[in-house]
CSV table of C-alpha atoms in Angstrom, one decimal:
chain,number,residue,atom,x,y,z
T,873,MET,CA,0.0,0.0,0.0
T,874,ARG,CA,1.1,3.6,-0.6
T,875,TYR,CA,1.7,6.1,2.1
T,876,ASP,CA,2.0,9.8,1.3
T,877,PHE,CA,4.5,11.5,3.5
T,878,ASP,CA,3.5,14.9,4.6
T,879,PHE,CA,6.2,16.8,6.5
T,880,ALA,CA,4.8,20.2,5.5
T,881,VAL,CA,2.2,20.3,8.3
T,882,LEU,CA,5.0,20.0,10.8
T,883,LEU,CA,6.5,23.3,9.7
T,884,ASP,CA,3.8,25.2,11.6
T,885,TYR,CA,5.0,23.7,14.8
T,886,TRP,CA,8.7,24.6,14.6
T,887,PRO,CA,8.6,27.0,17.6
T,888,ASP,CA,7.3,24.1,19.7
T,889,PHE,CA,10.0,21.8,18.5
T,890,LEU,CA,12.6,24.5,19.3
T,891,ALA,CA,11.2,25.0,22.8
T,892,GLY,CA,11.3,21.2,23.3
T,893,ALA,CA,14.9,21.0,22.2
T,894,TRP,CA,15.7,23.9,24.5
T,895,VAL,CA,14.1,22.0,27.5
T,896,THR,CA,16.1,18.9,26.5
T,897,LEU,CA,19.3,21.0,26.5
T,898,GLN,CA,18.5,22.5,29.9
T,899,LEU,CA,17.8,19.0,31.4
T,900,THR,CA,21.1,17.8,29.9
T,901,PHE,CA,23.1,20.8,31.2
T,902,LEU,CA,21.8,20.6,34.7
T,903,ALA,CA,22.2,16.8,34.9
T,904,THR,CA,25.7,17.0,33.5
T,905,VAL,CA,26.9,19.6,36.0
T,906,PHE,CA,25.3,18.1,39.1
T,907,GLY,CA,25.8,14.5,37.9
T,908,MET,CA,29.5,15.1,37.4
T,909,ALA,CA,29.9,16.8,40.8
T,910,ILE,CA,28.1,14.1,42.7
T,911,GLY,CA,29.7,11.3,40.7
T,912,THR,CA,33.2,12.7,41.5
T,913,LEU,CA,32.3,12.9,45.2
T,914,CYS,CA,31.0,9.3,45.1
T,915,ALA,CA,34.1,8.1,43.4
T,916,ILE,CA,36.3,9.7,46.1
T,917,GLY,CA,34.0,8.2,48.8
T,918,ALA,CA,34.1,4.8,47.2
T,919,ARG,CA,37.9,4.7,47.4
T,920,GLY,CA,38.1,6.3,50.8
T,921,LYS,CA,39.0,4.7,54.1
T,922,ARG,CA,35.5,4.9,55.6
T,923,ARG,CA,34.2,1.4,54.9
T,924,TRP,CA,30.5,2.2,55.6
T,925,LEU,CA,30.5,5.1,53.2
T,926,ALA,CA,32.2,3.0,50.5
T,927,ARG,CA,29.6,0.3,51.0
T,928,ALA,CA,26.7,2.7,50.9
T,929,ILE,CA,28.0,4.3,47.7
T,930,GLY,CA,28.5,0.8,46.2
T,931,ILE,CA,24.9,-0.2,47.0
T,932,TYR,CA,23.6,3.1,45.5
T,933,VAL,CA,25.6,2.6,42.3
T,934,GLU,CA,24.5,-1.0,41.9
T,935,ILE,CA,20.8,-0.2,42.5
T,936,ILE,CA,20.9,2.6,39.8
T,937,ARG,CA,22.9,0.6,37.3
T,938,ASN,CA,20.6,-2.5,37.6
T,939,THR,CA,17.2,-0.8,37.3
T,940,PRO,CA,15.6,1.0,34.3
T,941,PHE,CA,15.6,4.8,34.2
T,942,LEU,CA,11.8,4.7,33.6
T,943,ILE,CA,11.2,2.9,36.9
T,944,GLN,CA,13.5,5.3,38.7
T,945,ILE,CA,11.7,8.3,37.3
T,946,PHE,CA,8.2,6.9,38.2
T,947,PHE,CA,9.4,5.9,41.6
T,948,LEU,CA,10.7,9.4,42.3
T,949,TYR,CA,7.9,11.4,40.7
T,950,PHE,CA,4.8,9.4,41.6
T,951,GLY,CA,6.3,8.2,44.9
T,952,LEU,CA,7.0,11.7,46.2
T,953,ALA,CA,3.6,12.9,44.9
T,954,SER,CA,1.9,10.2,46.9
T,955,ALA,CA,3.9,11.3,50.0
T,956,GLY,CA,2.4,14.8,49.5
T,957,LEU,CA,5.4,16.4,47.8
T,958,ARG,CA,4.4,17.4,44.4
T,959,LEU,CA,7.5,18.3,42.5
T,960,PRO,CA,7.3,20.3,39.2
T,961,VAL,CA,7.9,17.7,36.4
T,962,PHE,CA,11.0,19.6,35.3
T,963,THR,CA,12.6,19.4,38.7
T,964,ALA,CA,11.6,15.7,39.1
T,965,ALA,CA,13.2,14.9,35.7
T,966,VAL,CA,16.4,16.7,36.6
T,967,ILE,CA,16.7,15.0,40.0
T,968,ALA,CA,16.1,11.6,38.4
T,969,MET,CA,18.7,12.2,35.7
T,970,VAL,CA,21.2,13.5,38.3
T,971,PHE,CA,20.8,10.4,40.5
T,972,ASN,CA,21.0,8.2,37.4
T,973,VAL,CA,24.1,9.7,35.7
T,974,ALA,CA,26.0,10.3,38.9
T,975,ALA,CA,26.1,6.5,39.5
T,976,TYR,CA,27.5,5.8,36.1
T,977,CYS,CA,29.9,8.8,36.4
T,978,SER,CA,31.3,7.6,39.7
T,979,GLU,CA,32.1,4.2,38.2
T,980,ILE,CA,33.9,5.7,35.3
T,981,ILE,CA,35.8,8.2,37.4
T,982,ARG,CA,36.7,5.5,39.9
T,983,ALA,CA,38.1,3.4,37.1
T,984,GLY,CA,40.2,6.5,36.0
T,985,MET,CA,41.4,7.1,39.6
T,986,ASP,CA,42.5,3.4,39.8
T,987,THR,CA,44.9,4.0,36.9
T,988,VAL,CA,46.9,6.7,38.9
T,989,HIS,CA,50.1,5.0,40.0
T,990,PRO,CA,50.4,4.9,43.8
T,991,GLY,CA,54.0,6.1,43.4
T,992,GLN,CA,52.7,9.4,42.1
T,993,ILE,CA,50.6,10.0,45.2
T,994,GLU,CA,53.5,9.0,47.4
T,995,ALA,CA,55.8,11.4,45.5
T,996,ALA,CA,53.2,14.2,46.0
T,997,GLN,CA,53.0,13.4,49.7
T,998,SER,CA,56.7,13.6,50.1
T,999,LEU,CA,56.7,16.9,48.4
T,1000,GLY,CA,54.5,18.1,51.2
T,1001,MET,CA,51.4,18.7,49.1
T,1002,SER,CA,48.2,19.0,51.0
T,1003,THR,CA,45.5,16.3,50.6
T,1004,PRO,CA,43.1,18.5,48.7
T,1005,THR,CA,45.9,19.5,46.3
T,1006,ILE,CA,46.9,15.9,45.8
T,1007,TYR,CA,43.3,14.9,45.1
T,1008,TRP,CA,42.8,17.7,42.6
T,1009,ASP,CA,46.1,17.9,40.8
T,1010,VAL,CA,47.6,14.4,41.1
T,1011,ILE,CA,44.6,12.1,41.2
T,1012,LEU,CA,41.4,13.7,39.8
T,1013,ARG,CA,42.6,15.7,36.8
T,1014,PRO,CA,44.7,13.0,35.2
T,1015,ALA,CA,42.0,10.5,36.0
T,1016,ILE,CA,39.3,12.5,34.4
T,1017,GLU,CA,41.5,13.3,31.4
T,1018,ARG,CA,42.0,9.5,30.9
T,1019,VAL,CA,38.3,8.6,31.1
T,1020,TYR,CA,37.1,11.7,29.3
T,1021,PRO,CA,35.9,9.9,26.2
T,1022,ALA,CA,33.9,7.4,28.3
T,1023,LEU,CA,32.4,10.3,30.2
T,1024,THR,CA,31.4,12.1,27.0
T,1025,GLY,CA,29.7,8.9,25.8
T,1026,GLN,CA,27.8,8.5,29.0
T,1027,PHE,CA,26.5,12.1,28.9
T,1028,VAL,CA,25.4,11.7,25.3
T,1029,LEU,CA,23.5,8.5,26.4
T,1030,MET,CA,22.0,10.5,29.2
T,1031,MET,CA,20.8,13.3,26.9
T,1032,LEU,CA,19.1,10.6,24.8
T,1033,SER,CA,17.5,9.0,27.7
T,1034,SER,CA,16.1,12.4,28.8
T,1035,SER,CA,13.4,11.5,26.2
T,1036,VAL,CA,12.1,9.2,28.9
T,1037,ALA,CA,11.1,12.2,30.9
T,1038,SER,CA,8.3,12.7,28.4
T,1039,GLN,CA,6.5,9.9,30.3
T,1040,ILE,CA,6.0,12.2,33.3
T,1041,SER,CA,5.0,14.9,30.8
T,1042,THR,CA,8.2,17.1,31.1
T,1043,GLU,CA,7.8,19.2,28.0
T,1044,GLU,CA,11.0,18.2,26.3
T,1045,LEU,CA,11.5,17.2,22.6
T,1046,THR,CA,9.8,13.8,22.7
T,1047,ALA,CA,6.9,15.1,24.7
T,1048,VAL,CA,6.5,18.0,22.2
T,1049,ALA,CA,6.5,15.4,19.4
T,1050,ASN,CA,3.8,13.5,21.2
T,1051,ASN,CA,1.6,16.6,21.4
T,1052,VAL,CA,2.3,17.5,17.8
T,1053,GLN,CA,1.4,14.1,16.5
T,1054,SER,CA,-1.9,14.1,18.4
T,1055,PHE,CA,-2.8,17.4,16.7
T,1056,THR,CA,-1.7,16.5,13.2
T,1057,PHE,CA,-2.2,12.8,13.1
T,1058,ARG,CA,1.1,12.6,11.3
T,1059,SER,CA,2.8,10.3,13.9
T,1060,LEU,CA,5.5,8.8,11.7
T,1061,GLU,CA,6.6,12.1,10.1
T,1062,THR,CA,6.7,13.7,13.6
T,1063,PHE,CA,9.1,11.1,15.0
T,1064,LEU,CA,11.1,10.9,11.8
T,1065,ALA,CA,11.5,14.7,12.1
T,1066,ILE,CA,12.8,14.7,15.7
T,1067,ALA,CA,15.3,11.9,15.1
T,1068,PRO,CA,17.7,14.3,13.3
T,1069,MET,CA,17.1,16.9,15.9
T,1070,TYR,CA,18.4,14.4,18.5
T,1071,LEU,CA,21.3,13.7,16.2
T,1072,ALA,CA,22.1,17.4,16.1
T,1073,LEU,CA,21.8,17.7,19.8
T,1074,ALA,CA,24.2,14.7,20.2
T,1075,ALA,CA,26.6,16.3,17.8
T,1076,LEU,CA,26.4,19.6,19.7
T,1077,LEU,CA,27.0,17.8,23.0
T,1078,LYS,CA,30.0,16.0,21.7
T,1079,LEU,CA,31.4,19.2,20.2
T,1080,SER,CA,31.0,21.1,23.5
T,1081,PHE,CA,32.7,18.2,25.4
T,1082,TRP,CA,35.5,18.4,23.0
T,1083,GLY,CA,35.8,22.1,23.5
T,1084,ILE,CA,35.7,21.8,27.3
T,1085,GLY,CA,38.3,19.2,27.0
T,1086,LEU,CA,40.7,21.5,25.1
T,1087,PHE,CA,40.2,24.1,27.8
T,1088,ALA,CA,40.3,21.8,30.8
T,1089,PHE,CA,43.3,19.7,29.8
T,1090,PRO,CA,46.0,22.2,28.7
T,1091,ARG,CA,48.6,19.4,28.8
T,1092,ARG,CA,46.9,17.6,25.9
T,1093,ARG,CA,46.4,20.9,24.0
T,1094,ARG,CA,50.1,21.8,24.3
T,1095,LEU,CA,51.7,18.4,23.8
T,1096,GLY,CA,49.1,16.8,21.7
T,1097,THR,CA,49.7,13.4,23.2
T,1098,ALA,CA,47.4,11.1,25.1
T,1099,LEU,CA,48.1,10.8,28.8
H,188,MET,CA,-13.2,1.7,49.1
H,189,ASP,CA,-9.4,1.6,49.0
H,190,ILE,CA,-7.8,-1.0,46.8
H,191,VAL,CA,-4.5,-2.2,48.3
H,192,PHE,CA,-1.7,-4.2,47.0
H,193,ASN,CA,-2.1,-7.9,47.4
H,194,TRP,CA,-0.7,-11.2,46.2
H,195,SER,CA,-2.7,-11.3,43.0
H,196,TYR,CA,-1.1,-8.0,42.0
H,197,PHE,CA,2.3,-9.6,42.8
H,198,GLY,CA,1.4,-12.4,40.4
H,199,TYR,CA,0.6,-9.8,37.7
H,200,LEU,CA,4.0,-8.3,38.2
H,201,LEU,CA,5.6,-11.7,37.8
H,202,TYR,CA,3.6,-12.2,34.6
H,203,GLY,CA,5.0,-8.8,33.4
H,204,ALA,CA,8.5,-9.9,34.4
H,205,MET,CA,8.1,-13.0,32.2
H,206,TRP,CA,7.2,-10.8,29.2
H,207,THR,CA,10.2,-8.6,30.0
H,208,LEU,CA,12.4,-11.7,29.7
H,209,VAL,CA,10.7,-12.8,26.5
H,210,LEU,CA,11.2,-9.4,25.0
H,211,SER,CA,14.9,-9.3,26.2
H,212,ALA,CA,15.5,-12.7,24.6
H,213,CYS,CA,14.0,-11.6,21.3
H,214,ALA,CA,16.0,-8.4,21.3
H,215,PHE,CA,19.2,-10.2,22.1
H,216,VAL,CA,18.8,-12.9,19.4
H,217,LEU,CA,17.7,-10.5,16.7
H,218,GLY,CA,20.0,-7.7,17.8
H,219,GLY,CA,22.9,-10.1,18.1
H,220,ALA,CA,22.4,-11.4,14.5
H,221,ALA,CA,22.0,-7.8,13.2
H,222,GLY,CA,25.0,-6.7,15.3
H,223,PHE,CA,27.1,-9.4,13.8
H,224,LEU,CA,26.3,-8.1,10.3
H,225,VAL,CA,27.2,-4.6,11.5
H,226,MET,CA,30.5,-5.8,12.9
H,227,LEU,CA,31.3,-7.5,9.5
H,228,ALA,CA,30.5,-4.3,7.7
H,229,ARG,CA,32.5,-2.2,10.1
H,230,THR,CA,35.6,-4.4,9.5
H,231,ALA,CA,35.0,-5.0,5.8
H,232,GLN,CA,37.8,-4.5,3.3
H,233,SER,CA,35.7,-2.1,1.2
H,234,ARG,CA,36.1,1.5,2.5
H,235,LEU,CA,32.6,2.3,1.2
H,236,ILE,CA,30.9,-0.5,3.2
H,237,ARG,CA,32.9,0.6,6.3
H,238,GLN,CA,31.7,4.1,6.0
H,239,ILE,CA,28.1,3.2,5.4
H,240,ALA,CA,28.2,1.0,8.5
H,241,LEU,CA,29.8,3.9,10.5
H,242,VAL,CA,27.0,6.3,9.4
H,243,TYR,CA,24.4,3.7,10.4
H,244,VAL,CA,26.0,3.3,13.8
H,245,GLU,CA,26.3,7.0,14.4
H,246,ILE,CA,22.6,7.6,13.5
H,247,ILE,CA,21.3,4.8,15.7
H,248,GLN,CA,23.6,5.7,18.6
H,249,GLY,CA,22.5,9.4,18.3
H,250,THR,CA,18.8,8.7,18.4
H,251,PRO,CA,16.9,7.9,21.6
H,252,LEU,CA,15.5,4.4,21.7
H,253,LEU,CA,12.1,5.9,22.6
H,254,VAL,CA,12.1,7.7,19.3
H,255,LEU,CA,13.1,4.6,17.4
H,256,LEU,CA,10.3,2.7,19.1
H,257,PHE,CA,7.7,5.3,18.1
H,258,ILE,CA,9.1,5.2,14.5
H,259,ALA,CA,8.9,1.4,14.4
H,260,TYR,CA,5.4,1.5,16.0
H,261,PHE,CA,3.9,4.1,13.7
H,262,GLY,CA,6.0,3.2,10.7
H,263,LEU,CA,4.7,-0.4,10.6
H,264,GLY,CA,1.2,0.9,11.2
H,265,VAL,CA,1.5,2.9,8.0
H,266,PHE,CA,1.2,-0.4,6.1
H,267,GLY,CA,-2.3,-0.7,7.3
H,268,ILE,CA,-1.7,-3.6,9.5
H,269,GLU,CA,-2.4,-3.6,13.2
H,270,VAL,CA,1.1,-3.9,14.7
H,271,PRO,CA,1.3,-5.9,17.9
H,272,PRO,CA,3.4,-3.7,20.3
H,273,LEU,CA,5.7,-6.7,20.9
H,274,VAL,CA,6.8,-6.7,17.2
H,275,ALA,CA,7.4,-2.9,17.2
H,276,ALA,CA,9.3,-3.2,20.5
H,277,ALA,CA,11.4,-6.1,19.3
H,278,ILE,CA,12.3,-4.4,16.0
H,279,SER,CA,13.3,-1.1,17.7
H,280,LEU,CA,15.4,-3.0,20.3
H,281,MET,CA,17.0,-5.0,17.6
H,282,ILE,CA,18.0,-1.9,15.7
H,283,ASN,CA,19.3,-0.2,18.8
H,284,ALA,CA,21.3,-3.4,19.9
H,285,SER,CA,22.7,-4.0,16.4
H,286,ALA,CA,24.5,-0.6,16.5
H,287,PHE,CA,25.9,-1.0,20.0
H,288,LEU,CA,26.8,-4.7,19.7
H,289,GLY,CA,28.2,-4.2,16.3
H,290,GLU,CA,30.5,-1.4,17.6
H,291,ILE,CA,31.5,-3.5,20.7
H,292,TRP,CA,32.3,-6.5,18.6
H,293,LYS,CA,34.2,-4.5,16.0
H,294,GLY,CA,36.5,-3.3,18.9
H,295,CYS,CA,37.0,-6.9,20.0
H,296,VAL,CA,37.9,-8.1,16.5
H,297,GLU,CA,40.4,-5.3,16.3
H,298,ALA,CA,41.8,-6.2,19.7
H,299,VAL,CA,43.0,-9.6,18.4
H,300,PRO,CA,46.7,-9.1,17.8
H,301,ARG,CA,47.7,-8.3,14.2
H,302,THR,CA,50.2,-11.1,14.1
H,303,GLN,CA,47.4,-13.7,14.3
H,304,ARG,CA,46.0,-12.5,11.0
H,305,GLU,CA,49.5,-12.3,9.5
H,306,ALA,CA,50.2,-15.9,10.6
H,307,ALA,CA,46.9,-17.1,9.1
H,308,GLU,CA,47.9,-15.4,5.9
H,309,CYS,CA,51.2,-17.2,5.9
H,310,LEU,CA,49.4,-20.5,6.3
H,311,ALA,CA,47.5,-19.5,3.1
H,312,LEU,CA,44.1,-19.4,4.8
H,313,THR,CA,41.6,-17.4,2.9
H,314,ARG,CA,40.3,-14.1,4.4
H,315,TRP,CA,37.1,-15.8,5.5
H,316,GLN,CA,38.9,-18.9,6.9
H,317,ALA,CA,41.3,-16.7,8.8
H,318,PHE,CA,38.3,-14.7,10.2
H,319,VAL,CA,36.2,-17.7,11.2
H,320,ASP,CA,38.9,-20.0,12.5
H,321,VAL,CA,41.6,-17.7,13.9
H,322,ILE,CA,40.2,-14.2,14.7
H,323,LEU,CA,36.6,-15.1,15.8
H,324,PRO,CA,37.4,-17.6,18.5
H,325,GLN,CA,39.8,-15.2,20.1
H,326,ALA,CA,37.6,-12.2,19.6
H,327,ALA,CA,34.6,-14.1,21.2
H,328,ARG,CA,36.6,-14.5,24.4
H,329,ILE,CA,37.4,-10.8,24.6
H,330,ALA,CA,33.8,-9.9,23.6
H,331,THR,CA,32.0,-12.0,26.3
H,332,PRO,CA,32.3,-9.6,29.3
H,333,PRO,CA,31.1,-6.4,27.4
H,334,THR,CA,28.4,-8.4,25.7
H,335,VAL,CA,27.0,-9.7,29.0
H,336,GLY,CA,27.2,-6.1,30.2
H,337,PHE,CA,25.2,-4.9,27.3
H,338,MET,CA,22.6,-7.5,28.0
H,339,VAL,CA,21.9,-5.7,31.2
H,340,GLN,CA,21.4,-2.5,29.2
H,341,MET,CA,19.0,-4.3,26.9
H,342,LEU,CA,17.0,-5.8,29.7
H,343,LYS,CA,16.5,-2.4,31.2
H,344,ASN,CA,15.7,-0.9,27.8
H,345,THR,CA,12.7,-3.3,27.4
H,346,SER,CA,11.0,-1.1,30.0
H,347,LEU,CA,10.4,1.5,27.2
H,348,ALA,CA,8.1,-1.0,25.5
H,349,SER,CA,5.5,-0.1,28.1
H,350,VAL,CA,5.1,3.2,26.3
H,351,VAL,CA,3.4,1.6,23.3
H,352,GLY,CA,1.2,-0.4,25.6
H,353,PHE,CA,3.1,-3.7,25.7
H,354,VAL,CA,2.4,-5.3,29.1
H,355,GLU,CA,5.8,-6.1,30.5
H,356,LEU,CA,7.1,-5.4,34.0
H,357,THR,CA,7.0,-1.6,33.9
H,358,ARG,CA,3.5,-1.5,32.2
H,359,ALA,CA,2.2,-4.0,34.7
H,360,ALA,CA,3.5,-1.8,37.6
H,361,GLN,CA,1.9,1.3,36.0
H,362,VAL,CA,-1.5,-0.5,35.7
H,363,ILE,CA,-1.4,-1.7,39.3
H,364,ASN,CA,-0.3,1.8,40.5
H,365,ASN,CA,-3.2,3.4,38.7
H,366,SER,CA,-5.7,1.4,40.8
H,367,THR,CA,-3.8,1.1,44.2
H,368,ILE,CA,-1.9,4.4,44.1
H,369,GLN,CA,0.9,3.0,46.2
H,370,PRO,CA,3.8,4.1,43.9
H,371,PHE,CA,6.6,3.6,46.4
H,372,LEU,CA,5.5,0.0,47.0
H,373,VAL,CA,4.6,-0.9,43.4
H,374,PHE,CA,7.5,0.7,41.6
H,375,GLY,CA,9.8,-0.4,44.5
H,376,ILE,CA,8.8,-4.1,43.9
H,377,ALA,CA,9.1,-3.7,40.1
H,378,GLY,CA,12.5,-2.1,40.5
H,379,THR,CA,13.6,-5.0,42.8
H,380,MET,CA,12.4,-7.5,40.2
H,381,TYR,CA,14.5,-5.7,37.6
H,382,PHE,CA,17.5,-5.7,40.0
H,383,VAL,CA,17.0,-9.5,40.6
H,384,LEU,CA,17.1,-10.0,36.8
H,385,CYS,CA,20.0,-7.7,36.1
H,386,TYR,CA,22.4,-8.0,39.0
H,387,PRO,CA,23.4,-11.7,38.2
H,388,LEU,CA,24.3,-10.6,34.7
H,389,THR,CA,26.3,-7.6,36.0
H,390,ALA,CA,28.1,-9.8,38.5
H,391,TRP,CA,28.8,-12.4,35.8
H,392,SER,CA,30.2,-9.8,33.4
H,393,ARG,CA,32.5,-8.5,36.2
H,394,SER,CA,33.8,-12.0,37.0
H,395,LEU,CA,34.4,-12.8,33.4
H,396,GLU,CA,36.3,-9.6,33.0
H,397,ARG,CA,38.5,-10.5,36.0
H,398,THR,CA,39.2,-14.1,34.7
H,399,LEU,CA,40.0,-12.7,31.2
H,400,ASN,CA,42.5,-10.2,32.7
H,401,VAL,CA,44.2,-12.9,34.7
H,402,GLY,CA,44.5,-15.0,31.6
H,403,ARG,CA,46.1,-12.2,29.6
H,404,ARG,CA,48.5,-10.9,32.2
């Protein structure tokens, strides 16, 4: 059977798509910043001397990594609502994404920290560096530089999974597409149209991570070699 | 009258979990077969085929699974047939898995030392013989831990099939929550079930990784 594609009707809705893409970007930005911060702290805690803290972080990471994001977001959003705390959907989506991505980040960063040779830390200690300096300059920065490609990939995946937030009706790109297809009855065209938008967002995200990498790791910029 | 969670609801969740497993198995078999083709294309001799495969992988890895799922669901509906949600979900999961598995396996094939291929060439094996008899068995060993790791990812991804109305674990939990309104309990139990299904795979992947590293040291 023949099907006549009609993408023209979607043109009227471009401001909605743009607004949706903007919300997706905001979700991604907030989740990246907070996820990275919490992930780093978790990675430090997981390697620290306090056994109970390391165990607690381990349990948190395993729970997040072994359950679907959709269940996490439902648990958080509907759960808190039933307990009387009605979060705005945007906030709920950000919190769920931060919790989710922080767990993956902490695993990645921990793997990076494990590659730092103990001799380097001992050398830094014998030079009389303070613990925060050692953590920042000797452990974290080289560790993050090493796992930077993996982190980039993880954040791109997180941006893509922000589409799941449409299920609690956060007005991001996929939710907008859902609305548009219910007005136009052009479901296939609508979703075919947002796929390249996500591709563009993914490319934008990779590009910004590359740019941040140039800025954050001057050693690589100057020497042009991998660590 | 308040409806509260009881054992019959628990049975319904188990029924959903069964369909989650069925869908995961379908996705893994179909996605594995398609992923194998992607891997072959990614390591092909022809530059053109390699590049086409790369574009395919980039497009699929840059599109949310949810959007793929909607495209499969509405796209098949265009042909005028009523698409069972299971078919749409299986197809979209297959496409998604083919790109990721293809890329993982391509890395594993390339991780086999070059000298192995050169030795096979010296023994006058054809390219295909060298691939099947020399490269593949070694690559399969390297590929096992990340493949098992990706199975966890696929199992979790099946939760998205709930969106097109396929009754698997997440959908079952949603249906129950709509009548009992005990989200912490219902989604907590559903989450625990996912954890019970996924954690053994995670642990297995980790132990495989450890044995493999010992073997190569």
